[in-house]
Coordinates of C-alpha atoms and ligand atoms in Angstrom, one line a residue:
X1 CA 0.0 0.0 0.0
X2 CA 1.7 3.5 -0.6
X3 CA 2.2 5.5 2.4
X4 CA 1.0 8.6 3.0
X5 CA 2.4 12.2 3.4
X6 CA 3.2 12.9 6.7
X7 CA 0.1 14.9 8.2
X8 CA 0.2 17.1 10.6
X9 CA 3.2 19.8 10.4
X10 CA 4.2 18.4 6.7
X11 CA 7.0 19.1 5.3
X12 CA 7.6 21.2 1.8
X13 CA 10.6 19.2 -0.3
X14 CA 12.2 22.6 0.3
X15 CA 12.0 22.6 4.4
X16 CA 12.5 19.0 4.0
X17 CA 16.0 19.7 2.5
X18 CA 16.8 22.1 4.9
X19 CA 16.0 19.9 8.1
X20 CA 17.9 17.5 6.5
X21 CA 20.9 19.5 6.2
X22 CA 20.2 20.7 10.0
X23 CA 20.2 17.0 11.1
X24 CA 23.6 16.2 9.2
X25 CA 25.3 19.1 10.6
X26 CA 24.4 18.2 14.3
X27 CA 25.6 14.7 13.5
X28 CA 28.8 15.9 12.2
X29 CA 29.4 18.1 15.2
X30 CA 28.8 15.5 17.2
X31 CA 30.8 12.5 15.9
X32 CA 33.9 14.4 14.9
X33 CA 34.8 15.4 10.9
X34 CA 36.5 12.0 10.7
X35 CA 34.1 9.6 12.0
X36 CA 32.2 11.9 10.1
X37 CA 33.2 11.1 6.7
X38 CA 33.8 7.7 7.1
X39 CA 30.4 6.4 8.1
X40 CA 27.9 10.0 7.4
X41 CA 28.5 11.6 4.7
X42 CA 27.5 9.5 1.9
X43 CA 23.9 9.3 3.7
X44 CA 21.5 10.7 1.3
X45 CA 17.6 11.8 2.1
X46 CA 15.2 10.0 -0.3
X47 CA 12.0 11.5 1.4
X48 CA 9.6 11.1 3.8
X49 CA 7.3 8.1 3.4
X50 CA 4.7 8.3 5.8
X51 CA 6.2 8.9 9.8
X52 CA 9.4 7.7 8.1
X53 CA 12.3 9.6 7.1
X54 CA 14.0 7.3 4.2
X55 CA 18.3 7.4 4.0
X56 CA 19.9 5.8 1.5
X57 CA 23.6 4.7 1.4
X58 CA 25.5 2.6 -1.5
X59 CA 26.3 -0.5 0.7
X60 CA 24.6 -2.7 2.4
X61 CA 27.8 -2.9 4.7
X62 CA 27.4 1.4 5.0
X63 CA 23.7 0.5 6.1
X64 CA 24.2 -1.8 8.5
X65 CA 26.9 0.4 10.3
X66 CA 24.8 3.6 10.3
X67 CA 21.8 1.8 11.1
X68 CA 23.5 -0.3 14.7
X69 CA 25.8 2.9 15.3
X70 CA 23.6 5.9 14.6
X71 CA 20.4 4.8 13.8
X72 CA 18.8 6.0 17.3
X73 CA 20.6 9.4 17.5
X74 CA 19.2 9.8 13.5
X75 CA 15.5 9.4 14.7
X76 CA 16.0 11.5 17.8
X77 CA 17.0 14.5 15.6
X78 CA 14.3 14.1 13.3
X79 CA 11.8 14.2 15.9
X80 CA 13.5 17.5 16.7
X81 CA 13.3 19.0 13.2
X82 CA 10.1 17.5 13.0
X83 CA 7.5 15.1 15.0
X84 CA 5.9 13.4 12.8
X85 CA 9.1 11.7 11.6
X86 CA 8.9 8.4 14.3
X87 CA 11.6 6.7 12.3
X88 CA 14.4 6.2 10.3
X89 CA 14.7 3.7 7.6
X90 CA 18.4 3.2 6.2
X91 CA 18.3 1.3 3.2
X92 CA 20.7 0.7 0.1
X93 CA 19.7 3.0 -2.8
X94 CA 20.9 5.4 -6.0
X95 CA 23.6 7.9 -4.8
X96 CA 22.8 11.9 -5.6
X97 CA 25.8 13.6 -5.3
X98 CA 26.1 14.8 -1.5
X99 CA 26.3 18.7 -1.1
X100 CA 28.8 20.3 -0.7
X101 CA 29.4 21.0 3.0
X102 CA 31.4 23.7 5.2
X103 CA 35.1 22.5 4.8
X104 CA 34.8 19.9 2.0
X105 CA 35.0 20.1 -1.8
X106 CA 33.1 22.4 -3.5
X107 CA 31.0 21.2 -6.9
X108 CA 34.2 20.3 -9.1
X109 CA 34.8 16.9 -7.5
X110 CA 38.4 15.6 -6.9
X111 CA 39.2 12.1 -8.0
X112 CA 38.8 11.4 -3.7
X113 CA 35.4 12.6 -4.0
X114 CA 34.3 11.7 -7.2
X115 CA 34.8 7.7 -6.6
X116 CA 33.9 8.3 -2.8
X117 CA 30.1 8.9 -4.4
X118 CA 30.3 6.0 -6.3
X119 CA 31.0 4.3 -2.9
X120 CA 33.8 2.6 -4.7
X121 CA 37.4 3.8 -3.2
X122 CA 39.7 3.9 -0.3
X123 CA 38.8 7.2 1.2
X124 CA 42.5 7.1 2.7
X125 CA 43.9 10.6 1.2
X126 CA 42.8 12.4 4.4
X127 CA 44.3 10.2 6.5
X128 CA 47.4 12.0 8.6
X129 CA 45.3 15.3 8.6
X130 CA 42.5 14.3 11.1
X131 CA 43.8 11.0 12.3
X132 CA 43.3 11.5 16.3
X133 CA 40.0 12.7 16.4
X134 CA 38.0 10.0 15.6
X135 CA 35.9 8.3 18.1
X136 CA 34.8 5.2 18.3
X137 CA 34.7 3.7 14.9
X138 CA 36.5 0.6 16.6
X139 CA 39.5 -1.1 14.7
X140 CA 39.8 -3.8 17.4
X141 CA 36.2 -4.9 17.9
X142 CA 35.7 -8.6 17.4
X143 CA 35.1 -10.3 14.0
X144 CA 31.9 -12.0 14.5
X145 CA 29.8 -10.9 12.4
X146 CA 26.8 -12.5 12.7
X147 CA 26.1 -15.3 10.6
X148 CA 22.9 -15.8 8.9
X149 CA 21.1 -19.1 10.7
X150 CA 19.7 -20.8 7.6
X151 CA 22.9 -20.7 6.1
X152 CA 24.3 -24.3 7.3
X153 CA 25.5 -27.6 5.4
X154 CA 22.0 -28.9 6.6
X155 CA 20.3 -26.9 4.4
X156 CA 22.8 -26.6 1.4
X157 CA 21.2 -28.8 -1.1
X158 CA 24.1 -30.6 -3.1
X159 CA 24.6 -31.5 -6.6
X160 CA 26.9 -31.8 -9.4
X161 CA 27.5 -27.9 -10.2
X162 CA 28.3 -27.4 -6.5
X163 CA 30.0 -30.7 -5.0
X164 CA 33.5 -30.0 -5.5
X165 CA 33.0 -26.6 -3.7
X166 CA 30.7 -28.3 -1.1
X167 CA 33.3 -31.3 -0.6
X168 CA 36.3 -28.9 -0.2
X169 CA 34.2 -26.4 2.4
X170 CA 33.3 -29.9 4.7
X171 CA 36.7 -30.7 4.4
X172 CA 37.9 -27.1 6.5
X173 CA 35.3 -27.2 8.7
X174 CA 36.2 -30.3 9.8
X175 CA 39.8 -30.3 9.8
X176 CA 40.7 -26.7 9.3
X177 CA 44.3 -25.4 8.1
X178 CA 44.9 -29.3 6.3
X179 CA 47.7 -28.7 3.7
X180 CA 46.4 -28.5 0.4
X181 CA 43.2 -27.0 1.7
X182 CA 44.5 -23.8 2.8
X183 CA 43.6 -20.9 1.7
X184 CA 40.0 -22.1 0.6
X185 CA 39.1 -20.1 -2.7
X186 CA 35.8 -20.8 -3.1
X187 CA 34.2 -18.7 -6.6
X188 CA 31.5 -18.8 -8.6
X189 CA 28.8 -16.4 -10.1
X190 CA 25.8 -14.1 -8.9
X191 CA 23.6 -15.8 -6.0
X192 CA 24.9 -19.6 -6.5
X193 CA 25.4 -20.2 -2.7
X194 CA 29.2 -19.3 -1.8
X195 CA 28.5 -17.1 0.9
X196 CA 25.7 -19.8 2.2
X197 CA 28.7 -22.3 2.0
X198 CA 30.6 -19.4 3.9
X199 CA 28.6 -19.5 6.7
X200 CA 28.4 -23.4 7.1
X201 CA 32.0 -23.5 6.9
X202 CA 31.8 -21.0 10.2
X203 CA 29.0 -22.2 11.9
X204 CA 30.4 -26.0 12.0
X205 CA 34.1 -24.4 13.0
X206 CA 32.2 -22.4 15.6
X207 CA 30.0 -25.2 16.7
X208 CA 33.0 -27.7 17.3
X209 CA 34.8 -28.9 20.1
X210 CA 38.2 -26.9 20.1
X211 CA 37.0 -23.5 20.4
X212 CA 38.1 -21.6 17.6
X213 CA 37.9 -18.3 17.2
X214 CA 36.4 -17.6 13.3
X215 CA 36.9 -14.5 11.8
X216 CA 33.9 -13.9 8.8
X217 CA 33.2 -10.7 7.2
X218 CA 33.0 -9.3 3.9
X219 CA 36.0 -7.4 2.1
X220 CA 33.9 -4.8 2.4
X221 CA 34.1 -4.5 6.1
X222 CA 37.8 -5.5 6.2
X223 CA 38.6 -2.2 4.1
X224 CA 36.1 -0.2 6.3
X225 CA 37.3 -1.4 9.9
X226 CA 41.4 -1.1 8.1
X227 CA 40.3 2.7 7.7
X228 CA 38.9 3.3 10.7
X229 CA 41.8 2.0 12.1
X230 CA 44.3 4.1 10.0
X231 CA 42.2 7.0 10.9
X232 CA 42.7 6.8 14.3
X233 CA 46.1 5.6 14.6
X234 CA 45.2 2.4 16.3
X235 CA 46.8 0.0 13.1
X236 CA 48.8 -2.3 15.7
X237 CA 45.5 -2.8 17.7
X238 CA 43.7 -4.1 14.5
X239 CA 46.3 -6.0 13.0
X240 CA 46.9 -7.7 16.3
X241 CA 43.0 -8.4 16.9
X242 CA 42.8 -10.3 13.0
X243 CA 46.3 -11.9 13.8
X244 CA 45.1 -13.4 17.3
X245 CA 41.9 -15.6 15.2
X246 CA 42.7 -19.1 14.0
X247 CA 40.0 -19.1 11.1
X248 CA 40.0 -16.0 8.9
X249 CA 36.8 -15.7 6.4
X250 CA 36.4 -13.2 3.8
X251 CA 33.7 -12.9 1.6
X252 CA 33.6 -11.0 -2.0
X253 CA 37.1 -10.7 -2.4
X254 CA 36.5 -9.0 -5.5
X255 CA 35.6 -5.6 -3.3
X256 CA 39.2 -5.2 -2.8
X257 CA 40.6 -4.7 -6.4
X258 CA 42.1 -1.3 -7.2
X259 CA 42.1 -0.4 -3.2
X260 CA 45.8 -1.1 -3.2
X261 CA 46.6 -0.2 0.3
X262 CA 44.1 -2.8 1.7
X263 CA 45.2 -5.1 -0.6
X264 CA 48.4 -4.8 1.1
X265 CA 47.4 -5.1 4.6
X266 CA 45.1 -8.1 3.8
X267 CA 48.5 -9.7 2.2
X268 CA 50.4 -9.1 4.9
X269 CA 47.5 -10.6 7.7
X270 CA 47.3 -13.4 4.8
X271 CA 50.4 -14.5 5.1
X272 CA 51.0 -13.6 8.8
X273 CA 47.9 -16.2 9.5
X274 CA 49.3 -18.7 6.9
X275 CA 52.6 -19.2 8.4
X276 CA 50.9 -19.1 11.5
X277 CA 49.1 -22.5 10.6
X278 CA 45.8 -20.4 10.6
X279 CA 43.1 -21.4 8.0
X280 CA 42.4 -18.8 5.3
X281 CA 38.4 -18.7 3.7
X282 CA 38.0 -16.5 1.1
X283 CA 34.7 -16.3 -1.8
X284 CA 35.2 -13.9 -4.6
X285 CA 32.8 -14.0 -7.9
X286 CA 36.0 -15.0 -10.5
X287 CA 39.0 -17.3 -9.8
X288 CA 42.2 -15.8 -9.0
X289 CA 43.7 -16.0 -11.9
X290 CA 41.0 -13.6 -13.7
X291 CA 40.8 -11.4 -10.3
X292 CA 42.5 -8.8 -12.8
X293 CA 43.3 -5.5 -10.6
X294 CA 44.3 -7.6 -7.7
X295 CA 48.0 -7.6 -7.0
X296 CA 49.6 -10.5 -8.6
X297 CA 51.2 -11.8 -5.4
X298 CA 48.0 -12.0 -4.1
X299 CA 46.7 -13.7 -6.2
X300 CA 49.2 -15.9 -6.4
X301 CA 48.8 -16.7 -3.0
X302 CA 45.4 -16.6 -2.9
X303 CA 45.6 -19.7 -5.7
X304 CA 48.1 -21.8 -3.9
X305 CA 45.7 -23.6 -1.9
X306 CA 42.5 -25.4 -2.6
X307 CA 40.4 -23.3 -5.8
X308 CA 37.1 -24.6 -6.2
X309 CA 34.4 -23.3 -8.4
X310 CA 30.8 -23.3 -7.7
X311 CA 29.2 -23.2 -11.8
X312 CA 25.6 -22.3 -12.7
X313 CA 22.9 -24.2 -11.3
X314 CA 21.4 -27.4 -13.5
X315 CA 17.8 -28.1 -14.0
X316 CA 18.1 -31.0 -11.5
X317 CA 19.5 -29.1 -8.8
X318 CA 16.7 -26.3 -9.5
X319 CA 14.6 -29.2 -8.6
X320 CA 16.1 -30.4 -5.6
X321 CA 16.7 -26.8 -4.4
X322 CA 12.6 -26.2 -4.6
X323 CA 11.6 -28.9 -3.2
X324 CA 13.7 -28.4 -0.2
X325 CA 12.9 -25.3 0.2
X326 CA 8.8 -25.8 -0.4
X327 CA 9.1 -29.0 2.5
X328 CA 11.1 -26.7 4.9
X329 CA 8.5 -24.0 4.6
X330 CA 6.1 -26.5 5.6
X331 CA 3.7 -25.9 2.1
X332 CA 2.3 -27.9 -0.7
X333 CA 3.8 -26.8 -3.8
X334 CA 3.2 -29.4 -6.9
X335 CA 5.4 -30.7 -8.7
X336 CA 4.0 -29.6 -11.9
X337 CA 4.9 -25.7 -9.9
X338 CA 8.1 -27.0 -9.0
X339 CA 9.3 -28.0 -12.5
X340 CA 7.7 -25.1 -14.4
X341 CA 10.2 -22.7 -12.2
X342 CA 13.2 -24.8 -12.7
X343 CA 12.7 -24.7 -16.0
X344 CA 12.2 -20.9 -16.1
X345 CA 13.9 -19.1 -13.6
X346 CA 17.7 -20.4 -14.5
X347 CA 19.3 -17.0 -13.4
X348 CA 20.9 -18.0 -10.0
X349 CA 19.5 -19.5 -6.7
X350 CA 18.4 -16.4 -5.3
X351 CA 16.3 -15.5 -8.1
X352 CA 14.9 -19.2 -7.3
X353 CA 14.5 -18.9 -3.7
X354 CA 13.0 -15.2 -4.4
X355 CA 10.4 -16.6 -6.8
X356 CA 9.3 -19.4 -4.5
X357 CA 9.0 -17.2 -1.5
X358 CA 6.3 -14.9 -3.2
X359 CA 4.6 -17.8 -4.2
X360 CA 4.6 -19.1 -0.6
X361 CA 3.5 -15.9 0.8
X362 CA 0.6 -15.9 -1.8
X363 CA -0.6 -18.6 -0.5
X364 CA -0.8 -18.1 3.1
X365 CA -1.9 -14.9 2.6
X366 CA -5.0 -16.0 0.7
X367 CA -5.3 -19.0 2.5
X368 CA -4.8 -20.4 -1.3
X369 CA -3.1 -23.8 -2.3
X370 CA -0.1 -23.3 -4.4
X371 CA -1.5 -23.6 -8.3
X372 CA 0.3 -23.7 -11.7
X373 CA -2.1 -20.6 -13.4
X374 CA -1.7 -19.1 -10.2
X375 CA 2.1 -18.9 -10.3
X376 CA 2.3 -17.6 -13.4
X377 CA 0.1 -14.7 -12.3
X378 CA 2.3 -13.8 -9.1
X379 CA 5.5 -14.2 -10.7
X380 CA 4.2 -12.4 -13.9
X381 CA 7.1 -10.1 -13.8
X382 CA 9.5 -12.2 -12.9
X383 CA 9.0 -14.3 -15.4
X384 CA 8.8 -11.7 -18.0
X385 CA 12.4 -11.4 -17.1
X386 CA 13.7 -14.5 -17.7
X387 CA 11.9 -14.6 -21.1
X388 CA 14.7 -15.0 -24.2
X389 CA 15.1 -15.3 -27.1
X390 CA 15.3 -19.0 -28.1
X391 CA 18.3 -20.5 -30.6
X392 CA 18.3 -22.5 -32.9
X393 CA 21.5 -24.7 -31.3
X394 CA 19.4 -24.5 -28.4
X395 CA 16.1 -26.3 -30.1
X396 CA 18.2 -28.7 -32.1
X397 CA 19.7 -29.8 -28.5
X398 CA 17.0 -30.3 -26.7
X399 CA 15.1 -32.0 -29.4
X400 CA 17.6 -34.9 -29.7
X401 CA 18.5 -34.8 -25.9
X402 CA 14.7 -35.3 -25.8
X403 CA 14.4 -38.0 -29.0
X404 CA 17.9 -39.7 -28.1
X405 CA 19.5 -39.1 -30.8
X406 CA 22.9 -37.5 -31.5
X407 CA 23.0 -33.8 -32.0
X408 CA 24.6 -34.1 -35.3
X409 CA 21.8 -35.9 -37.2
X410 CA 20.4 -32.6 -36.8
X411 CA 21.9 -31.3 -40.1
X412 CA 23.1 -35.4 -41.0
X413 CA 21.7 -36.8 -44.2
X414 CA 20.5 -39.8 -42.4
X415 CA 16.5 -40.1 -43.5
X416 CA 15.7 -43.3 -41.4
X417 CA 12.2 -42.1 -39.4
X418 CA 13.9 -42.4 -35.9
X419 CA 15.9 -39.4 -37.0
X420 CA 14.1 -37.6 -39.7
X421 CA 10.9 -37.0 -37.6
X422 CA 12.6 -35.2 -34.5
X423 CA 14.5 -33.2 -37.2
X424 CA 11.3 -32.3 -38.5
X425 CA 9.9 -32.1 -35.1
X426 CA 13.1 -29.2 -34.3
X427 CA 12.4 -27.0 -38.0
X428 CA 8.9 -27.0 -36.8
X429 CA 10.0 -25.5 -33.4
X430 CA 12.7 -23.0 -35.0
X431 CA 9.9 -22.1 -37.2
X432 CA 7.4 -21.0 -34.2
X433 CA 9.8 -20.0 -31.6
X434 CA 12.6 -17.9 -33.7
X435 CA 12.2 -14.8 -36.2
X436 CA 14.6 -16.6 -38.5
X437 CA 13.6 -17.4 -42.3
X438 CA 12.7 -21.1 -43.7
X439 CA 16.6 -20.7 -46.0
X440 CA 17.9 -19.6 -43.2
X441 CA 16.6 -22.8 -41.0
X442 CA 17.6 -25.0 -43.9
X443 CA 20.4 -23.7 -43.6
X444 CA 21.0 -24.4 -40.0
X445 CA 20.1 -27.7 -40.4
X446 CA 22.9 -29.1 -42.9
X447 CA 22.1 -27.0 -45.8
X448 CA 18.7 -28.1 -46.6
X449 CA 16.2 -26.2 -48.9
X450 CA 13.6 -23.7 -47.7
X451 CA 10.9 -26.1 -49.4
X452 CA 11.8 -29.2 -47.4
X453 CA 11.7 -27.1 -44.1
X454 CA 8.1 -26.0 -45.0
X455 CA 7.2 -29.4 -45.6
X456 CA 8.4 -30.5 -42.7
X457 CA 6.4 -27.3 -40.3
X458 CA 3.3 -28.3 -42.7
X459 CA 4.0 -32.5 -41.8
X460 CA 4.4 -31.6 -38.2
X461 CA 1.3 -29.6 -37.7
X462 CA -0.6 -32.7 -39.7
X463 CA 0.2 -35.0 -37.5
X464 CA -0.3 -32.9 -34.4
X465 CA -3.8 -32.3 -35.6
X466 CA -3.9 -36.2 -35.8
X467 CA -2.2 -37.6 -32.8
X468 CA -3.2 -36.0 -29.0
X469 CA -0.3 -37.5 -27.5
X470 CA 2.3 -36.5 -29.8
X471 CA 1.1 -33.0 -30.3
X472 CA 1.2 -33.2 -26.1
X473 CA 4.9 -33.9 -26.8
X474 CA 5.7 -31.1 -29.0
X475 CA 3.6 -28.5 -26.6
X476 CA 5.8 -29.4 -24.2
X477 CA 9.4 -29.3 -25.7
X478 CA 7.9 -25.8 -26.9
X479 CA 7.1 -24.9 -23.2
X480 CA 10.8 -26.2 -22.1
X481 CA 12.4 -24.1 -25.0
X482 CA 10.5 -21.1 -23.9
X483 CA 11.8 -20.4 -20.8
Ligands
LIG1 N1 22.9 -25.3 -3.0 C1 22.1 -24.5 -2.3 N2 21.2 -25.0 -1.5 C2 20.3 -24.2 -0.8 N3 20.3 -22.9 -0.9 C3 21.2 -22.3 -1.7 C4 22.1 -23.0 -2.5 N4 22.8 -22.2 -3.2 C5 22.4 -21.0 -2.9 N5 21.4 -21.0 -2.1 C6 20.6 -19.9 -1.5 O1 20.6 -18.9 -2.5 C7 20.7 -17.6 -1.9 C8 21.9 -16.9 -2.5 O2 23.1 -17.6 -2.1 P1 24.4 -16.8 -1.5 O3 24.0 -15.5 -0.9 O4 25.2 -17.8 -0.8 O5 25.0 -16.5 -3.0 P2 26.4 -15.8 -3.3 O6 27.1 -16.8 -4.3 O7 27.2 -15.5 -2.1 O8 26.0 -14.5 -4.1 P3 26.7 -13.1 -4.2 O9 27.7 -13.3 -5.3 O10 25.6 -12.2 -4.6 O11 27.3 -12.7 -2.9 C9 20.8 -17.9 -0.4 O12 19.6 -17.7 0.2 C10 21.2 -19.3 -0.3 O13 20.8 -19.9 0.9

């Protein structure tokens, strides 16, 4: 439902704008300039959504931080500018370029400021001017970030695009630091589960008997909490607190390239830990070796140890994945539903997991079983999403995966009926499913003239007309090809 206006005392965008740069000047004041910029200033106001005041940051990391650490003192002075603000939501979201502010740059951006918006630099060049005023933006802390409870080996569902990675992450959590195993490299795309594997790896560590003390967090926060601690001179402190763990875990490696300087400190804790018999955990989206913008000794060291690569998810573990996730959440979900989005939503698991989830909630929401027409209604847009253009490789394939027959008799000369038909059966498809011409599908098909692809659309459509069960056939490689 959209929210409201705030009533009462509304605000005008213009007043609005001018509170807001109230509230950030108070904060800034009261945190200290360095503290300041590390956490603050890349907080912009979105608007006011109802008795909420809406900030957006570029990180999810930034989020969290400003959210636990200043979340309170955000609402408080927003109740002051204005009382119908009761809360403060801090959520990731487009950056507008922050404005200029007493003391800082003015609208030509330097090369600091400019990739400071983007949220993607060090912000180190200010360091030695205002190191010694920050407060507590703690460099020691401890390193448990909280890991997210569904994310065990329990509930990692296991098949042939993830086993090596799976096999490799039991391996550490059960016998950490083995030779050969250490560092973990574990890699893979968008959203196929290494950060879940992450987390198992450090809830079994945590879980057993010896007591070890696991360090997770994301690059992200590594180069955050390195600042902080350059910023206010307290380095020894923080290298000291990561060199004291006996299981260091960093996720999204890839968040380090071009920031050289913590790059270098990572190295240096890398290798401190490693010839300290400590085991090394790290997830990045490529392997080492194409981790370009990453020093190459790192990356050398990085791939010294065990490399293992989660790839893109198979139809069959689609499958298994939904229906372990539909029997956790306690619902029905049939299997005809089940199969319809493995065979659609082939992006990543999340997608998957996403997709389900709405359906779920559907359901219990309406008190409504879990149907096929129904889930193409709810996941309307989702599915629009995943819609693509079909290939004619791509119909050709699955047509003699689905007939048995060898991919090349696809453009062989071989007329024998076993073959022939499912040839016929893939024209006719290529003919529905792509824009491309009947010469240009005899052509795909081992040089064969336009006229004997129309006969065989024409011949396929005959004997769909004649035989139920064979046109049920062809419906249904059309429905598989059109996801
Ligand atoms: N094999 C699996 N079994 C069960 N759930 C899985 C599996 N793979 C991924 N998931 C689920 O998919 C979602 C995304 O996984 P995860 O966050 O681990 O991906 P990622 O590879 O770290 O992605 P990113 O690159 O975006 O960080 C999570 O909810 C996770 O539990």
């Amino acid at each position: 439902m959209e929210k409201q206006a705030v009533s009462g005392p509304a605000l005008s965008a213009a007043t609005m704008g001018e509170a807001w740069a109230r509230i950030r000047g108070r904060l800034r004041e009261e945190v200290g300039e360095v503290e300041y910029r590390t956490w603050l200033r890349q907080m912009t106001l979105a608007g006011i959504e109802g008795d909420e005041a809406v900030v957006v940051l570029p990180t999810r990391f930034l989020c969290d931080w400003v959210r636990s650490h200043y979340g309170d003192r955000l609402r408080a002075l927003w109740q002051q500018e204005n009382a119908a603000v009761r809360r403060v939501e801090v959520r990731v979201g487009p950056q507008r370029p922050a404005p200029a502010e007493d003391g800082e740059e003015a609208a030509a951006p330097t090369r600091e400021t400019a990739t400071r918006r983007k949220g993607l630099a060090e912000p180190l060049a200010d360091r030695s001017s205002t190191a010694g005023t920050a407060r507590s933006a703690d460099p020691r802390g401890d390193w448990s970030a909280p890991l997210d409870p569904r994310f065990t080996f329990d509930t990692f569902v296991v098949g042939k695009p993830n086993e090596f990675a799976h096999a490799c992450a039991r391996r550490v959590a059960e016998r950490p630091a083995t030779p050969g195993f250490n560092p973990l490299f574990l890699y893979g795309g968008v959203g196929l589960g290494k950060t879940h594997l992450m987390h198992a790896i450090a809830w079994a560590i945590r879980g057993g008997e010896n007591g070890r003390n696991v360090a997770y967090m994301s690059a992200e926060k590594f180069m955050y909490r390195f600042i902080a601690a350059l910023r206010s001179q307290s380095t020894m402190e923080f290298k000291e607190s990561l060199r004291s763990v006996d299981v260091l875990m960093v996720d999204d490696l890839q968040f380090l390239i071009g920031k050289d300087n913590t790059q270098e400190e990572f190295f240096h804790t890398f290798n401190a830990l490693v010839d300290a018999g400590k085991q090394i955990v790290v997830s990045a989206d490529k392997s080492p070796s194409d981790l370009n913008g990453l020093e190459d000794r790192l990356r050398t060291r990085l791939g010294c140890g065990m490399v293992a690569d989660i790839h893109a998810t198979t139809y069959e573990l689609r499958l298994s994945i939904l229906q372990a996730k539909a029997a956790a959440a306690g619902v029905d979900v049939p299997n005809g539903v089940i199969e319809f989005l493995a065979h659609k939503i082939t992006s990543n698991v999340r997608e998957l997991e996403g997709a389900l989830n709405r359906l779920i909630a559907h359901a219990n929401l309406f008190g409504r079983a879990v149907t096929l027409d129904g889930a193409q209604e709810v996941l309307h847009d989702i599915l629009r999403a995943h819609d693509r253009r079909v290939t004619i490789e791509e119909i050709q394939r699955k047509v003699a995966e689905h007939y048995n027959i060898r991919l090349t008799d696809m453009s062989s000369a071989r007329r024998a009926r076993a073959v022939a038909r499912p040839r016929q059966v893939a024209m006719y498809l290529a003919k529905q499913l792509t824009s491309r011409s009947l010469p240009e599908i005899g052509r795909r098909f081992g040089n064969r003239d336009h006229t004997t692809v129309m006969h065989a659309v024409s011949r396929i459509a005959e004997l769909m007309q004649a035989d139920a069960a064979f046109a049920e056939d062809v419906e249904l490689l059309r429905r598989m090809l059109e996801t």
